[in-house]
Amino acid sequence: MKLTLRFLKAKDKISLLICLICVTAQSWLDLKIPEYISAITLRVQTNGVKPEDLVEPGLIMLACALGSLLFSILSSFFISGASSNLTTRMRSAVYTKTMSFSLGEMSRFQTASLITRCTKNINYIYQFWANGALFLMKAVVLATLAIIKMAGSDTAWLTSTGAAVILTLILMGVIFAVTIPKMLKLQTFTDDENRFIGEHLNGIRVVHAFNAQQYEENRFDKTNSKLTDISIFVERGMSFLLPGMITIIYGLTIAIYWIGAGIIAGDPVTERAADYANMIAFSSYAMLCVQAFIMLVKGLVLVPGLATSIKRIREVLDTDILIKDGDGAESDTEQPAAVEFRHVSFRYPGAAADTIADISFTANPGETVAFIGATGCGKTTLLNLIPRLYDATEGEILINGINVKQYKLNDLRSLIGYVPQKASLFTRSIASNIDFGDNGGFAKSLGEIEQAAMIGQADEFIRQKPEGYDTVILPGGNNLSGGQKQRLTISRAVCRDPGIYLFDDSFSALDFSTDKKLRSALRNHAKGATILVVAQRISTIRSADKIIVLDGGAVKGCGTHEQLLKSCPIYREIADTQLLNEGVSGGAVQ
């Protein structure tokens, strides 16, 4: 609860106070109506009563009902406003915190789970504050006032009302004890279903290509069946609630009238009319009292779900950020930068061994340093350490002689043009995707964007589209080929015009001709920049100033293409296989 109160501003607290005042006024007016019903009942039984004698109490009773309606609307208005403000701030805080996560924190939370936390869990918190909190306010105020009104009434009536309240609590307690544990599990199964749907939609091409639709449907049925079974169990359990409550209310009504009949029968004739009127009033108070306890339990039943949602939100907000700003070392972002690794090792959290171990090399401005090796040898991990997507476990990474941990993160990453292994594009225009390299917002002119696209070999296919640079990219880049997506992400990095380029296997989807043209254009554009390239194809990196061969996370060779052919068996084996195949296909790049 402290977490939610943290996001309530003074204005929202005032709204909640006004809501409480409105609820109190509404409850007071609701409890005034039985008084006038009793008065009308008594007058009707009085000899000589005229119709006009009933107008005044009737109008007052109508005014009470309209006033109760008005205060009910006002209470809902103020509490919904405060609830909306609360959850808006909470959702913004969760999103902002998620944006500060490094890859280490992201590995703790699955994407589907983060989406559920930011949507369904926060919506649940809203539902509690907008509905559950209102139920609790009304229940406490209405029950208190109703008990005060009933005080001093016949003991038998009070006993029957107390018994009805106890039966209500027992009924709801049993139902909720059975259903609430299942309700809490719905969170986990919802995460699982969201994750499955995301995997299926992202891999729809693979599913179709391998005729795996039926297999995926069977997998989904298993996940969906678990969620369905729990939902049905919960709904069936809750279905006993309404009939049970109606039975108790009608039973209480019968009991009050049964007891009242005995009381009236034993009274003198002159007092029977007053006793009958009192019975009518007490019956209304008793119904309101029972309704108050029903609302109380309805509010309380939301508490376990609220606690679970708050816990899941707190897990995100209280996550310690592993990658933090340094002291603020400065480096000129307009100038090329040297990159140096000094005995760098890295191990993923929970891993049994280092992914890379004792890596040392220097990449000077104007040089291209390439990394090659088998899948899983640590090439991508090595590149991720430079912009501090992870921090090295041991050793130092220096840029212009300064440890990367000393830089402000924004300053460090402003030095770098990063092209990830998997092309990531956004659902917006091609121009804004390229300009995203300069932090978005069309900070670059259209001419500069087009120039970056020409260097990235994307300009030609962009101009072939009817809307050109204004073409909107579909989610996941589904209206582009793999090679087109790679060229756009390369153009995005070029648009930033950084001092350091990081290419993580970013040429794999390009044909040899486009690959050669792109590398030539990039070499002319970024003559003084430091370029680090991860690649699987030797044809992409054979002209690099330095090639580092990785195997099992360790350096097994370092030198030019020609030097490694002579000195490194691993590199020579890769070269023999690839260049032979390229020669056979006629696509060798010289």
Coordinates of C-alpha atoms in Angstrom, one line a residue:
M1 CA 0.0 0.0 0.0
K2 CA 2.9 2.3 0.7
L3 CA 3.9 2.0 -3.0
T4 CA 0.6 3.3 -4.2
L5 CA 0.5 6.1 -1.6
R6 CA 3.9 7.2 -3.0
F7 CA 2.3 8.1 -6.3
L8 CA -0.6 10.0 -4.8
K9 CA -0.2 13.8 -5.0
A10 CA -1.8 16.4 -2.7
K11 CA -4.5 17.0 -5.2
D12 CA -5.4 13.3 -5.3
K13 CA -5.5 13.1 -1.5
I14 CA -7.9 16.0 -1.4
S15 CA -10.0 14.2 -4.0
L16 CA -10.1 11.1 -1.8
L17 CA -11.1 13.2 1.2
I18 CA -13.9 14.8 -0.8
C19 CA -15.0 11.3 -1.9
L20 CA -15.2 10.1 1.7
I21 CA -17.3 13.2 2.6
C22 CA -19.6 12.4 -0.4
V23 CA -19.9 8.7 0.7
T24 CA -20.8 9.8 4.3
A25 CA -23.5 12.1 3.0
Q26 CA -24.8 9.5 0.6
S27 CA -25.0 6.9 3.4
W28 CA -26.7 9.3 5.8
L29 CA -29.3 10.1 3.1
D30 CA -29.8 6.4 2.4
L31 CA -30.6 5.9 6.1
K32 CA -33.0 8.8 6.2
I33 CA -35.3 7.2 3.7
P34 CA -36.5 4.4 6.0
E35 CA -37.5 7.1 8.5
Y36 CA -39.9 8.6 6.1
I37 CA -41.1 5.3 4.9
S38 CA -41.9 4.5 8.5
A39 CA -43.6 7.9 8.9
I40 CA -45.7 7.3 5.7
T41 CA -46.6 3.9 7.0
L42 CA -47.8 5.3 10.3
R43 CA -49.8 8.1 8.7
V44 CA -51.5 5.7 6.3
Q45 CA -52.8 3.7 9.4
T46 CA -54.1 6.8 11.1
N47 CA -57.8 7.5 10.9
G48 CA -58.7 10.6 8.8
V49 CA -55.4 10.8 6.9
K50 CA -55.7 12.7 3.6
P51 CA -53.6 12.1 0.4
E52 CA -52.0 15.6 0.8
D53 CA -50.7 14.5 4.2
L54 CA -48.4 12.1 2.5
V55 CA -46.9 14.7 0.1
E56 CA -44.4 16.3 2.5
P57 CA -42.7 13.1 3.7
G58 CA -42.9 11.7 0.1
L59 CA -41.1 14.8 -1.3
I60 CA -38.5 14.7 1.4
M61 CA -37.9 11.0 0.7
L62 CA -37.6 11.8 -3.0
A63 CA -35.1 14.6 -2.2
C64 CA -33.1 12.2 -0.1
A65 CA -33.0 9.7 -3.0
L66 CA -31.9 12.3 -5.5
G67 CA -29.3 13.7 -3.1
S68 CA -28.0 10.1 -2.5
L69 CA -27.7 9.7 -6.3
L70 CA -25.9 13.0 -6.7
F71 CA -23.4 12.2 -3.9
S72 CA -22.9 8.7 -5.4
I73 CA -22.0 10.3 -8.8
L74 CA -19.6 12.8 -7.1
S75 CA -17.9 10.1 -5.0
S76 CA -17.3 8.0 -8.2
F77 CA -16.1 11.1 -10.0
F78 CA -13.5 12.1 -7.5
I79 CA -12.1 8.6 -6.7
S80 CA -11.9 7.7 -10.4
G81 CA -9.9 10.8 -11.1
A82 CA -7.5 10.1 -8.2
S83 CA -7.2 6.5 -9.3
S84 CA -6.4 7.5 -12.9
N85 CA -3.7 9.9 -11.8
L86 CA -2.2 7.3 -9.5
T87 CA -2.0 4.6 -12.1
T88 CA -0.8 7.0 -14.8
R89 CA 2.2 8.0 -12.7
M90 CA 2.8 4.4 -11.7
R91 CA 2.7 3.2 -15.3
S92 CA 5.1 6.0 -16.3
A93 CA 7.5 5.1 -13.5
V94 CA 7.5 1.4 -14.5
Y95 CA 8.1 2.3 -18.2
T96 CA 10.9 4.8 -17.2
K97 CA 12.5 2.2 -14.9
T98 CA 12.4 -0.4 -17.7
M99 CA 14.0 1.9 -20.1
S100 CA 17.0 2.2 -17.7
F101 CA 17.5 -1.6 -17.6
S102 CA 20.6 -3.0 -19.0
L103 CA 20.6 -6.5 -20.7
G104 CA 21.4 -7.9 -17.2
E105 CA 18.1 -6.6 -15.7
M106 CA 16.2 -7.5 -18.8
S107 CA 17.3 -11.1 -18.5
R108 CA 15.5 -11.2 -15.1
F109 CA 12.1 -10.3 -16.6
Q110 CA 10.6 -11.8 -19.7
T111 CA 9.1 -9.4 -22.2
A112 CA 5.6 -10.9 -21.8
S113 CA 5.8 -10.4 -18.0
L114 CA 6.9 -6.8 -18.3
I115 CA 4.0 -6.1 -20.6
T116 CA 1.6 -7.7 -18.2
R117 CA 3.0 -5.8 -15.2
C118 CA 2.7 -2.5 -17.1
T119 CA -0.8 -3.1 -18.3
K120 CA -2.9 -5.7 -16.5
N121 CA -1.3 -5.4 -13.0
I122 CA -1.5 -1.6 -13.0
N123 CA -5.1 -1.8 -14.3
Y124 CA -5.9 -4.1 -11.4
I125 CA -4.5 -1.4 -9.0
Y126 CA -6.8 1.1 -10.8
Q127 CA -9.8 -1.2 -10.3
F128 CA -9.1 -1.5 -6.6
W129 CA -8.8 2.2 -6.0
A130 CA -11.7 3.1 -8.3
N131 CA -14.0 0.3 -7.1
G132 CA -12.6 -1.6 -4.2
A133 CA -11.6 1.5 -2.2
L134 CA -15.0 3.0 -2.8
F135 CA -16.7 -0.3 -1.7
L136 CA -14.7 -0.2 1.5
M137 CA -15.5 3.4 2.3
K138 CA -19.2 2.9 1.7
A139 CA -19.2 -0.3 3.7
V140 CA -17.6 1.1 6.8
V141 CA -19.6 4.3 6.8
L142 CA -22.9 2.6 5.9
A143 CA -22.5 -0.2 8.4
T144 CA -21.5 2.2 11.2
L145 CA -24.5 4.5 10.6
A146 CA -26.9 1.5 10.2
I147 CA -25.8 -0.1 13.4
I148 CA -26.3 3.3 15.2
K149 CA -29.8 3.5 13.7
M150 CA -30.7 -0.1 14.8
A151 CA -29.3 0.3 18.3
G152 CA -32.1 0.0 20.9
S153 CA -34.3 -2.1 18.7
D154 CA -35.8 -5.4 19.7
T155 CA -33.1 -8.0 20.7
A156 CA -34.6 -10.7 18.5
W157 CA -34.4 -8.4 15.5
L158 CA -30.8 -7.5 16.3
T159 CA -29.9 -11.2 16.8
S160 CA -31.4 -12.2 13.4
T161 CA -29.5 -9.3 11.7
G162 CA -26.3 -10.4 13.4
A163 CA -26.8 -14.0 12.3
A164 CA -27.4 -12.8 8.7
V165 CA -24.2 -10.8 8.8
I166 CA -22.2 -13.8 10.2
L167 CA -23.7 -16.1 7.5
T168 CA -22.8 -13.6 4.9
L169 CA -19.2 -13.5 6.1
I170 CA -19.0 -17.3 6.3
L171 CA -20.3 -17.7 2.8
M172 CA -18.0 -15.2 1.3
G173 CA -15.1 -16.4 3.3
V174 CA -15.5 -20.0 2.1
I175 CA -15.9 -19.0 -1.5
F176 CA -12.9 -16.6 -1.4
A177 CA -10.7 -19.1 0.4
V178 CA -11.3 -21.5 -2.4
T179 CA -11.1 -19.1 -5.4
I180 CA -8.5 -16.5 -4.4
P181 CA -5.4 -18.8 -4.6
K182 CA -6.6 -19.8 -8.2
M183 CA -7.1 -16.1 -9.0
L184 CA -3.5 -15.3 -8.1
K185 CA -2.3 -18.1 -10.4
L186 CA -4.1 -16.4 -13.3
Q187 CA -1.2 -13.8 -13.3
T188 CA 1.4 -16.4 -14.1
F189 CA -0.7 -18.2 -16.7
T190 CA -1.5 -14.8 -18.4
D191 CA 2.2 -14.2 -18.7
D192 CA 2.7 -17.6 -20.2
E193 CA -0.1 -17.1 -22.8
N194 CA 1.2 -13.6 -23.7
R195 CA 4.7 -15.0 -24.2
F196 CA 3.4 -17.9 -26.3
I197 CA 1.4 -15.5 -28.5
G198 CA 4.4 -13.2 -28.9
E199 CA 6.6 -16.1 -30.0
H200 CA 4.1 -17.4 -32.4
L201 CA 3.5 -14.0 -34.1
N202 CA 7.2 -13.2 -34.3
G203 CA 7.9 -16.6 -35.8
I204 CA 4.8 -16.9 -38.1
R205 CA 7.0 -17.3 -41.2
V206 CA 8.9 -20.2 -39.7
V207 CA 5.7 -21.8 -38.5
H208 CA 4.2 -21.6 -42.0
A209 CA 7.4 -22.7 -43.7
F210 CA 7.6 -25.9 -41.7
N211 CA 3.9 -26.6 -41.8
A212 CA 3.9 -26.4 -38.0
Q213 CA 0.5 -24.8 -37.6
Q214 CA -1.1 -27.8 -36.0
Y215 CA 1.9 -28.3 -33.7
E216 CA 1.6 -24.7 -32.5
E217 CA -2.1 -24.9 -32.1
N218 CA -1.6 -27.9 -29.9
R219 CA 0.9 -26.0 -27.8
F220 CA -1.4 -23.1 -27.5
D221 CA -4.3 -25.3 -26.5
K222 CA -2.3 -26.6 -23.6
T223 CA -1.4 -23.1 -22.4
N224 CA -4.9 -21.8 -23.1
S225 CA -6.6 -24.8 -21.4
K226 CA -4.7 -24.1 -18.1
L227 CA -5.9 -20.5 -18.2
T228 CA -9.4 -21.6 -19.1
D229 CA -9.7 -24.2 -16.4
I230 CA -8.6 -21.8 -13.7
S231 CA -10.9 -19.1 -15.0
I232 CA -13.9 -21.5 -15.1
F233 CA -13.0 -22.8 -11.6
V234 CA -13.0 -19.2 -10.2
E235 CA -16.2 -18.2 -12.0
R236 CA -18.0 -21.3 -10.9
G237 CA -17.0 -20.7 -7.3
M238 CA -18.1 -17.1 -7.5
S239 CA -21.4 -18.1 -9.0
F240 CA -22.5 -19.4 -5.6
L241 CA -22.1 -15.9 -4.2
L242 CA -25.1 -14.0 -5.6
P243 CA -27.7 -16.8 -5.0
G244 CA -26.3 -17.2 -1.5
M245 CA -26.5 -13.5 -0.7
I246 CA -30.1 -13.3 -2.0
T247 CA -31.1 -16.3 0.1
I248 CA -29.6 -14.7 3.2
I249 CA -31.3 -11.3 2.5
Y250 CA -34.7 -12.9 1.9
G251 CA -34.2 -15.1 4.9
L252 CA -33.4 -12.1 7.1
T253 CA -36.5 -10.3 5.7
I254 CA -38.7 -13.3 6.6
A255 CA -37.1 -13.5 10.1
I256 CA -37.7 -9.8 10.8
Y257 CA -41.3 -10.0 9.7
W258 CA -41.9 -13.3 11.6
I259 CA -40.5 -11.7 14.8
G260 CA -42.4 -8.5 14.1
A261 CA -45.6 -10.4 13.7
G262 CA -45.1 -11.9 17.2
I263 CA -44.3 -8.5 18.6
I264 CA -47.3 -6.8 17.0
A265 CA -49.6 -9.6 18.0
G266 CA -48.6 -9.2 21.7
D267 CA -49.0 -5.4 21.8
P268 CA -52.1 -3.4 22.6
V269 CA -54.1 -2.3 19.5
T270 CA -53.1 1.3 20.0
E271 CA -49.3 0.5 19.6
R272 CA -49.5 -1.9 16.7
A273 CA -49.3 0.8 14.0
A274 CA -46.2 2.2 15.6
D275 CA -44.6 -1.2 15.9
Y276 CA -45.5 -2.0 12.3
A277 CA -43.8 1.2 11.2
N278 CA -40.8 0.5 13.3
M279 CA -40.5 -3.0 11.8
I280 CA -40.6 -1.5 8.2
A281 CA -37.8 0.9 9.2
F282 CA -35.7 -1.8 10.9
S283 CA -36.1 -4.1 7.9
S284 CA -34.6 -1.4 5.7
Y285 CA -31.8 -0.7 8.1
A286 CA -31.0 -4.4 8.3
M287 CA -30.9 -4.7 4.5
L288 CA -28.6 -1.8 4.3
C289 CA -26.4 -3.2 7.1
V290 CA -26.1 -6.6 5.2
Q291 CA -25.4 -4.8 2.0
A292 CA -22.6 -2.8 3.7
F293 CA -20.9 -6.1 4.8
I294 CA -21.3 -7.4 1.3
M295 CA -19.6 -4.3 -0.1
L296 CA -16.9 -4.7 2.6
V297 CA -16.1 -8.2 1.5
K298 CA -16.2 -7.2 -2.2
G299 CA -13.6 -4.6 -1.4
L300 CA -11.5 -7.0 0.7
V301 CA -11.6 -9.7 -2.0
L302 CA -9.7 -7.3 -4.3
V303 CA -6.9 -7.0 -1.7
P304 CA -5.0 -10.2 -2.5
G305 CA -4.9 -9.4 -6.2
L306 CA -3.9 -5.8 -5.3
A307 CA -1.1 -7.2 -3.1
T308 CA 0.1 -9.5 -5.9
S309 CA 0.0 -6.6 -8.5
I310 CA 1.9 -4.2 -6.1
K311 CA 4.5 -6.9 -5.5
R312 CA 5.0 -7.4 -9.2
I313 CA 5.3 -3.6 -9.8
R314 CA 7.6 -3.2 -6.8
E315 CA 9.9 -5.9 -8.3
V316 CA 10.4 -3.7 -11.3
L317 CA 10.7 -0.4 -9.5
D318 CA 13.0 -1.8 -6.8
T319 CA 15.3 -3.6 -9.2
D320 CA 18.9 -2.4 -8.7
I321 CA 20.4 -1.0 -11.9
L322 CA 23.7 -2.8 -12.5
I323 CA 24.9 -0.3 -15.2
K324 CA 25.2 3.1 -13.6
D325 CA 26.5 6.5 -14.7
G326 CA 30.2 7.1 -14.1
D327 CA 31.7 10.2 -12.6
G328 CA 31.3 12.1 -15.9
A329 CA 34.5 11.7 -17.9
E330 CA 34.3 13.8 -21.0
S331 CA 35.3 12.9 -24.5
D332 CA 34.8 14.9 -27.7
T333 CA 32.0 13.1 -29.6
E334 CA 33.1 14.8 -32.8
Q335 CA 36.5 13.1 -32.8
P336 CA 37.3 9.4 -33.5
A337 CA 38.1 7.4 -30.4
A338 CA 40.5 4.5 -29.7
V339 CA 39.1 1.4 -28.0
E340 CA 41.3 -0.7 -25.8
F341 CA 40.6 -4.0 -24.0
R342 CA 42.9 -4.9 -21.1
H343 CA 42.6 -8.4 -19.9
V344 CA 38.8 -8.3 -20.1
S345 CA 36.8 -11.3 -18.9
F346 CA 33.0 -11.6 -18.6
R347 CA 30.7 -14.2 -17.1
Y348 CA 26.9 -14.0 -17.4
P349 CA 25.0 -14.1 -14.0
G350 CA 24.6 -17.7 -12.8
A351 CA 26.9 -19.1 -15.5
A352 CA 29.5 -21.7 -14.6
A353 CA 32.3 -20.3 -16.7
D354 CA 33.4 -17.1 -18.4
T355 CA 32.0 -16.4 -21.8
I356 CA 35.1 -14.4 -22.7
A357 CA 38.4 -14.6 -20.9
D358 CA 41.5 -12.4 -20.8
I359 CA 40.8 -10.5 -24.0
S360 CA 43.3 -7.8 -24.8
F361 CA 43.6 -5.7 -28.0
T362 CA 43.6 -2.1 -29.2
A363 CA 41.6 -0.5 -32.0
N364 CA 42.9 2.9 -33.0
P365 CA 41.1 5.6 -35.0
G366 CA 41.0 4.8 -38.7
E367 CA 41.4 1.1 -38.1
T368 CA 38.9 -1.7 -38.7
V369 CA 39.2 -4.6 -36.2
A370 CA 37.1 -7.7 -37.0
F371 CA 36.1 -10.7 -34.9
I372 CA 35.4 -14.1 -36.2
G373 CA 34.8 -17.5 -34.7
A374 CA 32.3 -20.2 -34.1
T375 CA 28.8 -19.5 -32.8
G376 CA 28.8 -18.9 -29.0
C377 CA 32.5 -18.0 -28.8
G378 CA 31.7 -14.6 -27.3
K379 CA 31.8 -12.2 -30.3
T380 CA 28.5 -10.5 -29.6
T381 CA 29.3 -10.4 -25.8
L382 CA 32.5 -8.6 -26.5
L383 CA 30.9 -5.9 -28.5
N384 CA 28.1 -5.4 -25.9
L385 CA 30.7 -4.6 -23.3
I386 CA 31.8 -1.4 -25.1
P387 CA 28.5 0.6 -24.8
R388 CA 28.1 -1.0 -21.4
L389 CA 25.0 -3.1 -22.2
Y390 CA 26.9 -5.4 -19.8
D391 CA 29.9 -4.6 -17.6
A392 CA 33.1 -6.6 -17.7
T393 CA 33.5 -9.0 -14.9
E394 CA 37.3 -8.5 -14.9
G395 CA 39.7 -6.1 -16.6
E396 CA 39.2 -2.7 -18.2
I397 CA 37.7 -1.3 -21.4
L398 CA 39.2 2.1 -22.3
I399 CA 38.0 4.7 -24.8
N400 CA 40.6 7.3 -25.5
G401 CA 42.4 6.1 -22.4
I402 CA 39.4 6.5 -20.1
N403 CA 37.6 3.5 -18.5
V404 CA 34.1 3.2 -19.9
K405 CA 32.7 3.0 -16.4
Q406 CA 33.8 6.6 -15.8
Y407 CA 31.7 8.0 -18.6
K408 CA 28.1 9.2 -18.2
L409 CA 26.1 6.6 -20.1
N410 CA 24.6 9.2 -22.5
D411 CA 28.1 10.6 -23.3
L412 CA 29.6 7.1 -23.8
R413 CA 26.8 5.9 -26.1
S414 CA 26.9 9.2 -28.0
L415 CA 30.4 8.1 -29.1
I416 CA 29.1 4.9 -30.7
G417 CA 27.1 3.9 -33.7
Y418 CA 25.7 0.4 -32.8
V419 CA 24.2 -2.0 -35.3
P420 CA 22.9 -5.1 -33.4
Q421 CA 22.8 -8.6 -34.7
K422 CA 19.1 -8.6 -35.0
A423 CA 17.8 -5.6 -36.9
S424 CA 15.4 -3.6 -34.8
L425 CA 13.1 -1.1 -36.5
F426 CA 10.2 1.0 -35.2
T427 CA 6.7 1.4 -36.5
R428 CA 7.2 4.8 -38.0
S429 CA 8.5 6.3 -41.3
I430 CA 11.8 5.1 -42.9
A431 CA 13.2 8.6 -42.5
S432 CA 12.5 8.7 -38.7
N433 CA 14.0 5.2 -38.3
I434 CA 17.2 6.4 -39.9
D435 CA 17.2 9.7 -38.0
F436 CA 16.7 7.6 -34.8
G437 CA 20.5 7.3 -34.9
D438 CA 20.6 10.9 -33.8
N439 CA 18.1 10.2 -31.0
G440 CA 15.0 10.8 -33.2
G441 CA 12.9 13.9 -33.7
F442 CA 14.3 14.6 -37.2
A443 CA 17.3 16.4 -35.8
K444 CA 19.0 15.6 -39.1
S445 CA 17.9 17.2 -42.4
L446 CA 16.3 15.1 -45.1
G447 CA 19.5 15.5 -47.1
E448 CA 21.6 14.1 -44.3
I449 CA 19.2 11.2 -43.9
E450 CA 19.4 10.4 -47.6
Q451 CA 23.2 10.6 -47.5
A452 CA 23.2 8.1 -44.7
A453 CA 20.9 5.8 -46.6
M454 CA 23.1 6.0 -49.7
I455 CA 26.1 5.0 -47.6
G456 CA 24.1 2.1 -46.1
Q457 CA 23.0 1.1 -49.6
A458 CA 19.3 1.6 -48.7
D459 CA 18.5 4.7 -50.8
E460 CA 17.8 2.6 -54.0
F461 CA 15.1 0.4 -52.5
I462 CA 13.6 3.2 -50.5
R463 CA 13.0 5.3 -53.6
Q464 CA 11.3 2.4 -55.3
K465 CA 8.6 2.5 -52.6
P466 CA 5.5 4.7 -53.5
E467 CA 6.0 6.9 -50.5
G468 CA 9.8 6.8 -50.4
Y469 CA 11.3 8.0 -47.2
D470 CA 7.8 8.5 -45.7
T471 CA 7.0 4.8 -46.0
V472 CA 5.8 3.5 -42.6
I473 CA 7.5 0.4 -41.5
L474 CA 5.1 -2.3 -40.2
P475 CA 5.6 -3.8 -36.7
G476 CA 8.8 -6.0 -36.8
G477 CA 9.7 -4.6 -40.2
N478 CA 7.4 -7.1 -41.8
N479 CA 7.2 -5.1 -45.1
L480 CA 11.0 -5.3 -45.5
S481 CA 13.3 -8.1 -46.4
G482 CA 16.1 -9.2 -44.0
G483 CA 18.8 -7.4 -46.1
Q484 CA 16.7 -4.2 -46.3
K485 CA 16.3 -4.2 -42.5
Q486 CA 20.0 -4.6 -42.1
R487 CA 20.8 -1.8 -44.5
L488 CA 18.4 0.6 -42.6
T489 CA 20.0 -0.2 -39.3
I490 CA 23.4 0.4 -40.8
S491 CA 22.1 3.7 -42.2
R492 CA 20.8 4.6 -38.8
A493 CA 24.3 4.2 -37.3
V494 CA 25.9 6.1 -40.1
C495 CA 23.4 9.0 -39.6
R496 CA 24.8 9.5 -36.1
D497 CA 28.3 10.0 -37.6
P498 CA 30.0 8.5 -34.5
G499 CA 33.7 8.0 -33.7
I500 CA 33.2 4.3 -33.1
Y501 CA 31.2 1.9 -35.2
L502 CA 30.1 -1.5 -33.8
F503 CA 28.8 -3.9 -36.4
D504 CA 27.5 -7.2 -34.8
D505 CA 27.2 -9.6 -37.8
S506 CA 25.3 -6.8 -39.6
F507 CA 26.2 -7.8 -43.1
S508 CA 25.0 -11.5 -43.0
A509 CA 21.8 -10.9 -45.0
L510 CA 23.5 -8.9 -47.7
D511 CA 24.5 -10.3 -51.0
F512 CA 28.2 -10.1 -51.8
S513 CA 27.8 -7.2 -54.3
T514 CA 25.9 -5.1 -51.8
D515 CA 28.2 -6.1 -49.0
K516 CA 31.2 -4.9 -51.1
K517 CA 29.6 -1.6 -52.1
L518 CA 28.5 -0.9 -48.5
R519 CA 32.0 -1.5 -47.0
S520 CA 33.6 0.7 -49.7
A521 CA 31.1 3.6 -49.1
L522 CA 31.6 3.2 -45.3
R523 CA 35.4 3.2 -45.6
N524 CA 35.3 6.5 -47.6
H525 CA 32.8 8.1 -45.2
A526 CA 34.4 7.0 -41.9
K527 CA 38.0 7.2 -42.7
G528 CA 39.1 8.3 -39.2
A529 CA 36.5 6.3 -37.2
T530 CA 37.3 3.2 -35.2
I531 CA 35.3 0.2 -36.6
L532 CA 34.8 -3.1 -34.9
V533 CA 33.0 -5.8 -36.9
V534 CA 31.7 -9.2 -35.9
A535 CA 31.2 -11.4 -38.9
Q536 CA 30.7 -15.0 -40.0
R537 CA 31.9 -14.4 -43.6
I538 CA 35.6 -13.9 -44.2
S539 CA 34.8 -12.0 -47.4
T540 CA 33.3 -9.2 -45.2
I541 CA 36.4 -8.8 -43.0
R542 CA 39.4 -9.9 -45.1
S543 CA 40.4 -6.3 -45.7
A544 CA 40.3 -5.4 -42.0
D545 CA 43.4 -4.0 -40.4
K546 CA 43.3 -6.6 -37.7
I547 CA 41.3 -9.8 -37.4
I548 CA 40.8 -11.5 -34.0
V549 CA 39.9 -15.2 -34.0
L550 CA 37.9 -16.3 -31.0
D551 CA 37.3 -19.8 -29.8
G552 CA 35.7 -20.7 -26.5
G553 CA 35.9 -17.1 -25.4
A554 CA 39.7 -16.8 -25.8
V555 CA 41.8 -15.2 -28.5
K556 CA 43.3 -17.9 -30.7
G557 CA 44.8 -15.6 -33.4
C558 CA 45.3 -12.0 -34.2
G559 CA 46.6 -10.4 -37.4
T560 CA 45.7 -9.6 -41.0
H561 CA 44.0 -12.0 -43.4
E562 CA 47.2 -13.1 -44.9
Q563 CA 49.0 -13.5 -41.6
L564 CA 46.2 -15.6 -40.1
L565 CA 46.1 -17.9 -43.1
K566 CA 49.7 -18.8 -42.2
S567 CA 49.6 -18.8 -38.4
C568 CA 46.1 -19.7 -37.3
P569 CA 44.7 -23.2 -38.1
I570 CA 41.1 -22.2 -37.0
Y571 CA 41.0 -19.2 -39.3
R572 CA 42.6 -21.2 -42.2
E573 CA 39.9 -23.9 -41.8
I574 CA 37.1 -21.3 -41.9
A575 CA 38.8 -19.6 -44.9
D576 CA 39.3 -22.8 -46.9
T577 CA 35.6 -23.8 -46.4
Q578 CA 34.1 -20.4 -47.1
L579 CA 36.3 -19.2 -49.9
L580 CA 36.1 -22.5 -51.7
N581 CA 32.3 -22.3 -51.6
E582 CA 32.3 -18.7 -52.8
G583 CA 34.6 -19.6 -55.6
V584 CA 32.4 -22.4 -56.7
S585 CA 29.3 -20.2 -56.7
G586 CA 31.2 -17.4 -58.5
G587 CA 30.6 -14.9 -55.8
A588 CA 34.0 -14.6 -54.2
V589 CA 34.8 -11.0 -53.1
Q590 CA 38.4 -10.0 -53.8

